[in-house]
Coordinates of C-alpha atoms and ligand atoms in Angstrom, one line a residue:
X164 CA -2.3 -37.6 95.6
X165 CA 1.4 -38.3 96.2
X166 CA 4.3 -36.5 94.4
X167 CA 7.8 -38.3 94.5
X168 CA 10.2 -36.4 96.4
X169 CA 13.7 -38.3 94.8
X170 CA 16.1 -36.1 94.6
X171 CA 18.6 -35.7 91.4
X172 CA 21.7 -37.2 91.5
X173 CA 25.1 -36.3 89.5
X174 CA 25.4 -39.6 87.7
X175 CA 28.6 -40.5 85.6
X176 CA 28.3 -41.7 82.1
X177 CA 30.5 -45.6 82.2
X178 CA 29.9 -46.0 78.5
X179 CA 28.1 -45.2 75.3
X180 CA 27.8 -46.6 71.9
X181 CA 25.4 -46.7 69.3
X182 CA 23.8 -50.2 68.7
X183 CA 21.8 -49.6 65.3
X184 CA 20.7 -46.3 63.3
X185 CA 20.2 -43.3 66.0
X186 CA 19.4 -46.2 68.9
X187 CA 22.5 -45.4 71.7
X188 CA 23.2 -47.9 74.2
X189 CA 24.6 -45.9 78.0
X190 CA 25.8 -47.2 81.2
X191 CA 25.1 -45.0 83.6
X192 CA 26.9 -45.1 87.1
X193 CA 24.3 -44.3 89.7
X194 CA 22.8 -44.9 93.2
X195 CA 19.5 -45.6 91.4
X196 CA 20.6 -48.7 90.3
X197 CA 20.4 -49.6 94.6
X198 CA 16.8 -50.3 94.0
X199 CA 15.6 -50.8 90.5
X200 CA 13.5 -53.2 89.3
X201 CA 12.2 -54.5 85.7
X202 CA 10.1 -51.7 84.1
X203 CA 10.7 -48.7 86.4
X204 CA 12.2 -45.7 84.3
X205 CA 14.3 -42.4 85.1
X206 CA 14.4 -39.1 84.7
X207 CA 17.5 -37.6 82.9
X208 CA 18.3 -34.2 82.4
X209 CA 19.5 -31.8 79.7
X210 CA 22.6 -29.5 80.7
X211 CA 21.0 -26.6 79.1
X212 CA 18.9 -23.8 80.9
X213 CA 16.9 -23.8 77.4
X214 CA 15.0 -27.7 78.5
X215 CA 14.5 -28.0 81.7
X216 CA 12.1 -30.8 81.4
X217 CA 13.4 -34.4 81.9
X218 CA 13.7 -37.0 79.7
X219 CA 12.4 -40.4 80.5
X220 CA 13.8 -43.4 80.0
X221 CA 13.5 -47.1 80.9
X222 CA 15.6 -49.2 82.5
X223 CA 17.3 -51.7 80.3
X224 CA 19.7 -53.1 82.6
X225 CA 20.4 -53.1 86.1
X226 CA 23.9 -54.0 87.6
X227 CA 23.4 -53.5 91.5
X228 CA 27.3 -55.0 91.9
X229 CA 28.6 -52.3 89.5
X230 CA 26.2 -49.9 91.2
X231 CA 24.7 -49.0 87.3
X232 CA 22.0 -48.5 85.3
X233 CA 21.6 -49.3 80.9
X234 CA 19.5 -47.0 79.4
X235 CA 18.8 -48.0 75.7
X236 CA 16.8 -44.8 73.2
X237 CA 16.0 -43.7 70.5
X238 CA 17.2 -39.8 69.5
X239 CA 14.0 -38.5 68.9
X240 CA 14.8 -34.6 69.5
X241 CA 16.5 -32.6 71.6
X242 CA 16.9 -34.0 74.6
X243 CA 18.4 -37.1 73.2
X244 CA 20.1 -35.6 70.7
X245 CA 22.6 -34.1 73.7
X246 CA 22.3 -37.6 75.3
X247 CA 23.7 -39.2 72.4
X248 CA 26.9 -36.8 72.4
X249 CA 27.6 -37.8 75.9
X250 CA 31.4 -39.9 76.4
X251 CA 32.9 -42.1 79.2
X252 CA 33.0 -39.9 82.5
X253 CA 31.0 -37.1 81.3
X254 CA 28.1 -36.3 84.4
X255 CA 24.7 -36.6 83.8
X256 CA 21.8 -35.3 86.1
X257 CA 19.5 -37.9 86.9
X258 CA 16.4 -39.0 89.2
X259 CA 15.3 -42.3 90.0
X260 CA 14.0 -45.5 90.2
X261 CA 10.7 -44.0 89.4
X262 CA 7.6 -45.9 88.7
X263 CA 6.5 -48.9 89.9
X264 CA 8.0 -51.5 87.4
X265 CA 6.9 -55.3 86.3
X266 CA 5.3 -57.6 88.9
X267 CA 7.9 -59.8 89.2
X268 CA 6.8 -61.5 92.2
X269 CA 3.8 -63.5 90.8
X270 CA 4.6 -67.3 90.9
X271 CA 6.4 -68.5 88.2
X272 CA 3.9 -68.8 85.4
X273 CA 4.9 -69.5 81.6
X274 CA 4.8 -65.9 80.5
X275 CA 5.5 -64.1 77.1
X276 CA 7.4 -60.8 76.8
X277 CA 6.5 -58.4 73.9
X278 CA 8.5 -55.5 73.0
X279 CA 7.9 -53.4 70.1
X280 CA 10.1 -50.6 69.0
X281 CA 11.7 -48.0 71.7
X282 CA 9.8 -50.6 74.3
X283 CA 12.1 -53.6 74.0
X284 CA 15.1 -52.2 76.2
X285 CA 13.1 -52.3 79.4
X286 CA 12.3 -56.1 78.8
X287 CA 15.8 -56.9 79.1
X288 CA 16.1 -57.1 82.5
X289 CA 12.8 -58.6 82.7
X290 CA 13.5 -61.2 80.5
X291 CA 16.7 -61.9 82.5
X292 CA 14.8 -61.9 86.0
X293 CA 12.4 -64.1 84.7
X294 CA 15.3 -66.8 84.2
X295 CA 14.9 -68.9 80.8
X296 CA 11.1 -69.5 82.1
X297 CA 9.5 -67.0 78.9
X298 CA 9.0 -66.5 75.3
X299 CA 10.0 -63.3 73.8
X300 CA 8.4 -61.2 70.9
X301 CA 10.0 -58.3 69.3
X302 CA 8.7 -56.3 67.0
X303 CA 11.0 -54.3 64.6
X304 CA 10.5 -51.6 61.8
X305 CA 14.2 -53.5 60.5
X306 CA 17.2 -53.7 62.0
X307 CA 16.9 -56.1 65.3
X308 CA 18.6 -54.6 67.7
X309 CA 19.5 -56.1 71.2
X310 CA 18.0 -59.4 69.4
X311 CA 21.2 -61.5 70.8
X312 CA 21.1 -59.8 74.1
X313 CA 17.6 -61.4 74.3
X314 CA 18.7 -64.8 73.0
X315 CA 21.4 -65.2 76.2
X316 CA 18.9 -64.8 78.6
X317 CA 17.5 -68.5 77.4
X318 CA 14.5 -67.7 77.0
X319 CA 13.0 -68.4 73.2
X320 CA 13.6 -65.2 70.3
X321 CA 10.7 -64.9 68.2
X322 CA 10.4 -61.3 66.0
X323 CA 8.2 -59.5 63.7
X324 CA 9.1 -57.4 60.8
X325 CA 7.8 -55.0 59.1
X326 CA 9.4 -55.2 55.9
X327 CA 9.6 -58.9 56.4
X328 CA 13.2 -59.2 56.8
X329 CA 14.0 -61.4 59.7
X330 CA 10.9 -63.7 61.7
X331 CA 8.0 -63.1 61.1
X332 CA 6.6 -60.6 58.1
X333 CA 3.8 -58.3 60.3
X334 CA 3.4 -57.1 63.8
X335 CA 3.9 -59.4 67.3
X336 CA 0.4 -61.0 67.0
X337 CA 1.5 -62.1 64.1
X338 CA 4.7 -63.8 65.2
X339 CA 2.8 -64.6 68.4
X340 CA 0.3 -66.9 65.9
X341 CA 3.1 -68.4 63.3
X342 CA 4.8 -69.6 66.5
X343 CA 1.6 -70.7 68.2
X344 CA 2.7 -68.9 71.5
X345 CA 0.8 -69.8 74.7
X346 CA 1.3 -67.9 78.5
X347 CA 0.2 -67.5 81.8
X348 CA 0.7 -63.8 81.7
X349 CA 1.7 -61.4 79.2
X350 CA 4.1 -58.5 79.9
X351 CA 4.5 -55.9 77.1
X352 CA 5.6 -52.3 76.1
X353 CA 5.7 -50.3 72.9
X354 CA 3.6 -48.5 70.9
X355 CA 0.0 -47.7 71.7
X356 CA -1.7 -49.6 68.5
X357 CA 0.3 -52.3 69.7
X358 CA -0.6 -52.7 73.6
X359 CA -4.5 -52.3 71.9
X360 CA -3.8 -55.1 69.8
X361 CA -1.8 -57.0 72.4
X362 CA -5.0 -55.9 75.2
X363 CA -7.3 -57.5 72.7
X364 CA -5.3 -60.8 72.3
X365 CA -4.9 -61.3 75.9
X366 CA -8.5 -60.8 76.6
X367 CA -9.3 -63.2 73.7
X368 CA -7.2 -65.6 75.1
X369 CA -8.3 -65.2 79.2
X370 CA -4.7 -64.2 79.5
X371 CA -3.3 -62.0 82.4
X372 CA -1.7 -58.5 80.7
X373 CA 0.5 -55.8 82.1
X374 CA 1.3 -53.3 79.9
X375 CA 4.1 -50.3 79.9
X376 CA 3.0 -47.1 78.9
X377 CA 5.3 -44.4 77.4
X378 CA 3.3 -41.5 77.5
X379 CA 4.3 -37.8 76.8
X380 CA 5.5 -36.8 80.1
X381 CA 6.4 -33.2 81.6
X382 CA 7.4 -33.4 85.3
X383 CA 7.8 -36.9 85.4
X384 CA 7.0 -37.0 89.1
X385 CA 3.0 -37.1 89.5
X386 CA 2.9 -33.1 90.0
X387 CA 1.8 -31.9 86.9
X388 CA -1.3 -34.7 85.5
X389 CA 0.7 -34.4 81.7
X390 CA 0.6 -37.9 81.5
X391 CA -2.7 -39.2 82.7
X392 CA -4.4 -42.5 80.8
X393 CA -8.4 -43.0 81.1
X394 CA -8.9 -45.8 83.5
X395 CA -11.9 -48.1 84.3
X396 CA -12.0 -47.7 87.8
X397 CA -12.7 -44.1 89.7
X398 CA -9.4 -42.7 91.3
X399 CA -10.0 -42.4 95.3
X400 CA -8.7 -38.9 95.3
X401 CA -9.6 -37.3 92.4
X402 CA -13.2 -38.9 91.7
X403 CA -11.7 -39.3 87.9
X404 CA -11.3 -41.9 85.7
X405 CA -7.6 -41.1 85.6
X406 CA -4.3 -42.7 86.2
X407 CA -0.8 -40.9 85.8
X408 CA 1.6 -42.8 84.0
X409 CA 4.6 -41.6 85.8
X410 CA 3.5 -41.8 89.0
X411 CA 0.4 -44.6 89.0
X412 CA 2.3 -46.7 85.8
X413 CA 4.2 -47.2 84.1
X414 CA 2.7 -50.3 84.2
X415 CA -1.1 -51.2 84.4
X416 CA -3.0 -54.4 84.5
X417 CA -4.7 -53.7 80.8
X418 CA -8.0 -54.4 81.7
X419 CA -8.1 -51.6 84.7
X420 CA -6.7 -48.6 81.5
X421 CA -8.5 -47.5 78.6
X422 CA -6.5 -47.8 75.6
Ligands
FAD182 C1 8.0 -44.2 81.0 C2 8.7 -43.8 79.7 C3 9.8 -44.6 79.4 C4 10.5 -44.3 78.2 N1 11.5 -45.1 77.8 C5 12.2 -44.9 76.7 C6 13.3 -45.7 76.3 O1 13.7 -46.6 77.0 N2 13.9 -45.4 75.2 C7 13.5 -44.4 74.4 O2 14.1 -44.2 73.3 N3 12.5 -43.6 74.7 C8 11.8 -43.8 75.8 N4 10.8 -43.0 76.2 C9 10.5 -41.9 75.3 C10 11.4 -40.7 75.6 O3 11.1 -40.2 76.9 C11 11.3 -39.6 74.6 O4 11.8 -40.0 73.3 C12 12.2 -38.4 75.0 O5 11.7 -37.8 76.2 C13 12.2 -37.4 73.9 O6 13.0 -36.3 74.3 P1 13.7 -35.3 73.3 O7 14.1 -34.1 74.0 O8 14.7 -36.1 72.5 O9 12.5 -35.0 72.3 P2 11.6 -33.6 72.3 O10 10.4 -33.9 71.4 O11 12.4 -32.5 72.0 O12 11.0 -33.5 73.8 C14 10.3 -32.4 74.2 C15 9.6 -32.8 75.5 O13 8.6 -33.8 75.3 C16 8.8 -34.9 76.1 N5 8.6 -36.1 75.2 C17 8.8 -36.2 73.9 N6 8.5 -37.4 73.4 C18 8.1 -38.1 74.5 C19 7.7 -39.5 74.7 N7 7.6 -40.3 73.7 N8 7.5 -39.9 75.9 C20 7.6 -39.0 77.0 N9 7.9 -37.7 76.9 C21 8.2 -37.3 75.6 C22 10.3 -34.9 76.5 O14 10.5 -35.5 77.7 C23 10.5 -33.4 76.6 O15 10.1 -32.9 77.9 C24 10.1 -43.3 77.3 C25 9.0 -42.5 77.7 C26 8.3 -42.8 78.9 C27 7.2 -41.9 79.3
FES183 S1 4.4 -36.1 83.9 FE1 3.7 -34.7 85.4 S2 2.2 -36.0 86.4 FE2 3.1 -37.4 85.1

């Protein structure tokens, strides 16, 4: 088993502003941004002796000219809490790319994006790799956020929301059906109901499916197996039906994980 030996870097905070209700937007100058790719994530870390674990976080946005990173999240404790308090020029201990991202090198095939919640930022850049060629689906509890962002790719908007309030009422399937939605492939990350539901769809359908996983993590670096998902096939080293999602993932093909 192989344990990522990146090193941390003193990043600098570019910007920061908050884009809807607790959801901060950051630009993050960083030599990570050298060789990132569509659905790899990084580790950032807490100034504060008291959490010593890092937080991970997708990549939203890569900018290789600028030589910077977006990270888009959600305060959800501690961790993020400080993140979110973070100005222009502050530094911010970070390590990455880590994980092995989207397949973005399978011939151009008419594919469909699906974000739900916390796991639209990282299909962003996706979205803008894939050039116009995709449908995306983006399922909110209410407010939209990075909706527009989305919509200047060119590639075609559809949501779902919960309350009904923009798109359609319901989850992505939903919005996926209304809009009679076709693909090649299917690329998706959120919630685990929803990568179940969105599995299920896709196997229904004889679709392709790679789904992003955003398991609790501890290390973040393959060392520790906190973040292991039951997989079909036996792992050659361990003899286990086990993948780690940090190391092994994020991203899976959905039929070789569990869900
Ligand atoms: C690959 C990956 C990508 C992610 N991308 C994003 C993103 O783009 N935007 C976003 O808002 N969130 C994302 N998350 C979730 C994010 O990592 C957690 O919300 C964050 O770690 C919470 O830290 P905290 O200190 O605020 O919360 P606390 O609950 O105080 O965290 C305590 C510990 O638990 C870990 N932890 C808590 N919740 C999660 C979680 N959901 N996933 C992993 N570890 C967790 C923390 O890293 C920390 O070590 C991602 C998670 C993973 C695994
Ligand atoms: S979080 Fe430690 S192995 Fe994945």
């Amino acid at each position: 088993m192989s344990v990522v030996t990146k090193k941390k870097e003193q990043a600098v905070v570019i910007r920061q502003e908050e884009v809807a209700e607790d959801i901060y937007s950051m630009w993050i100058k960083t030599q990570a941004a050298e060789t990132a790719r569509p659905g790899q994530f990084v580790n950032l870390y807490c100034h504060d002796s008291g959490m010593i674990l890092p937080r991970p976080i997708s990549i939203c946005e890569i900018d290789k000219e600028r030589g910077a990173l977006r990270v888009v999240y959600r305060v959800n404790g501690k961790g993020t809490d400080l993140f979110s308090r973070y100005v222009a020029g502050d530094e911010i201990e970070l390590m990455g790319p880590l994980g092995n991202g989207f397949p973005t090198d399978i011939p151009q095939k008419k594919a469909i994006l699906i974000g739900g919640g916390i796991g639209i930022p990282p299909m962003l850049e996706l979205a803008k790799q894939l050039r116009n060629s995709s449908s995306v689906v983006l399922g909110y509890r209410d407010f939209p956020f990075l909706k527009e962002e989305f919509v200047k790719t060119g590639s075609s908007v559809y949501v779902a929301t919960e309350d009904g309030s923009m798109g359609t009422k319901g989850n992505v399937i939903g919005a996926i059906m209304e809009n009679n939605l076709g693909a090649d492939v299917i690329f998706a990350c959120g919630p685990t109901p929803m990568l179940r539901a969105v599995k299920k769809f896709a196997q229904v359908r004889k679709i392709k499916c790679y789904i992003s996983m955003e398991e609790r993590m501890a290390c973040g670096v393959g060392a520790c197996l906190g973040c292991v998902v039951e997989t079909v096939d036996v792992d050659d080293h361990s003899k286990v039906h086990n993948a780690r999602v940090c190391k092994d993932g994020p991203v899976f093909d959905a039929e070789e994980v569990n869900i």
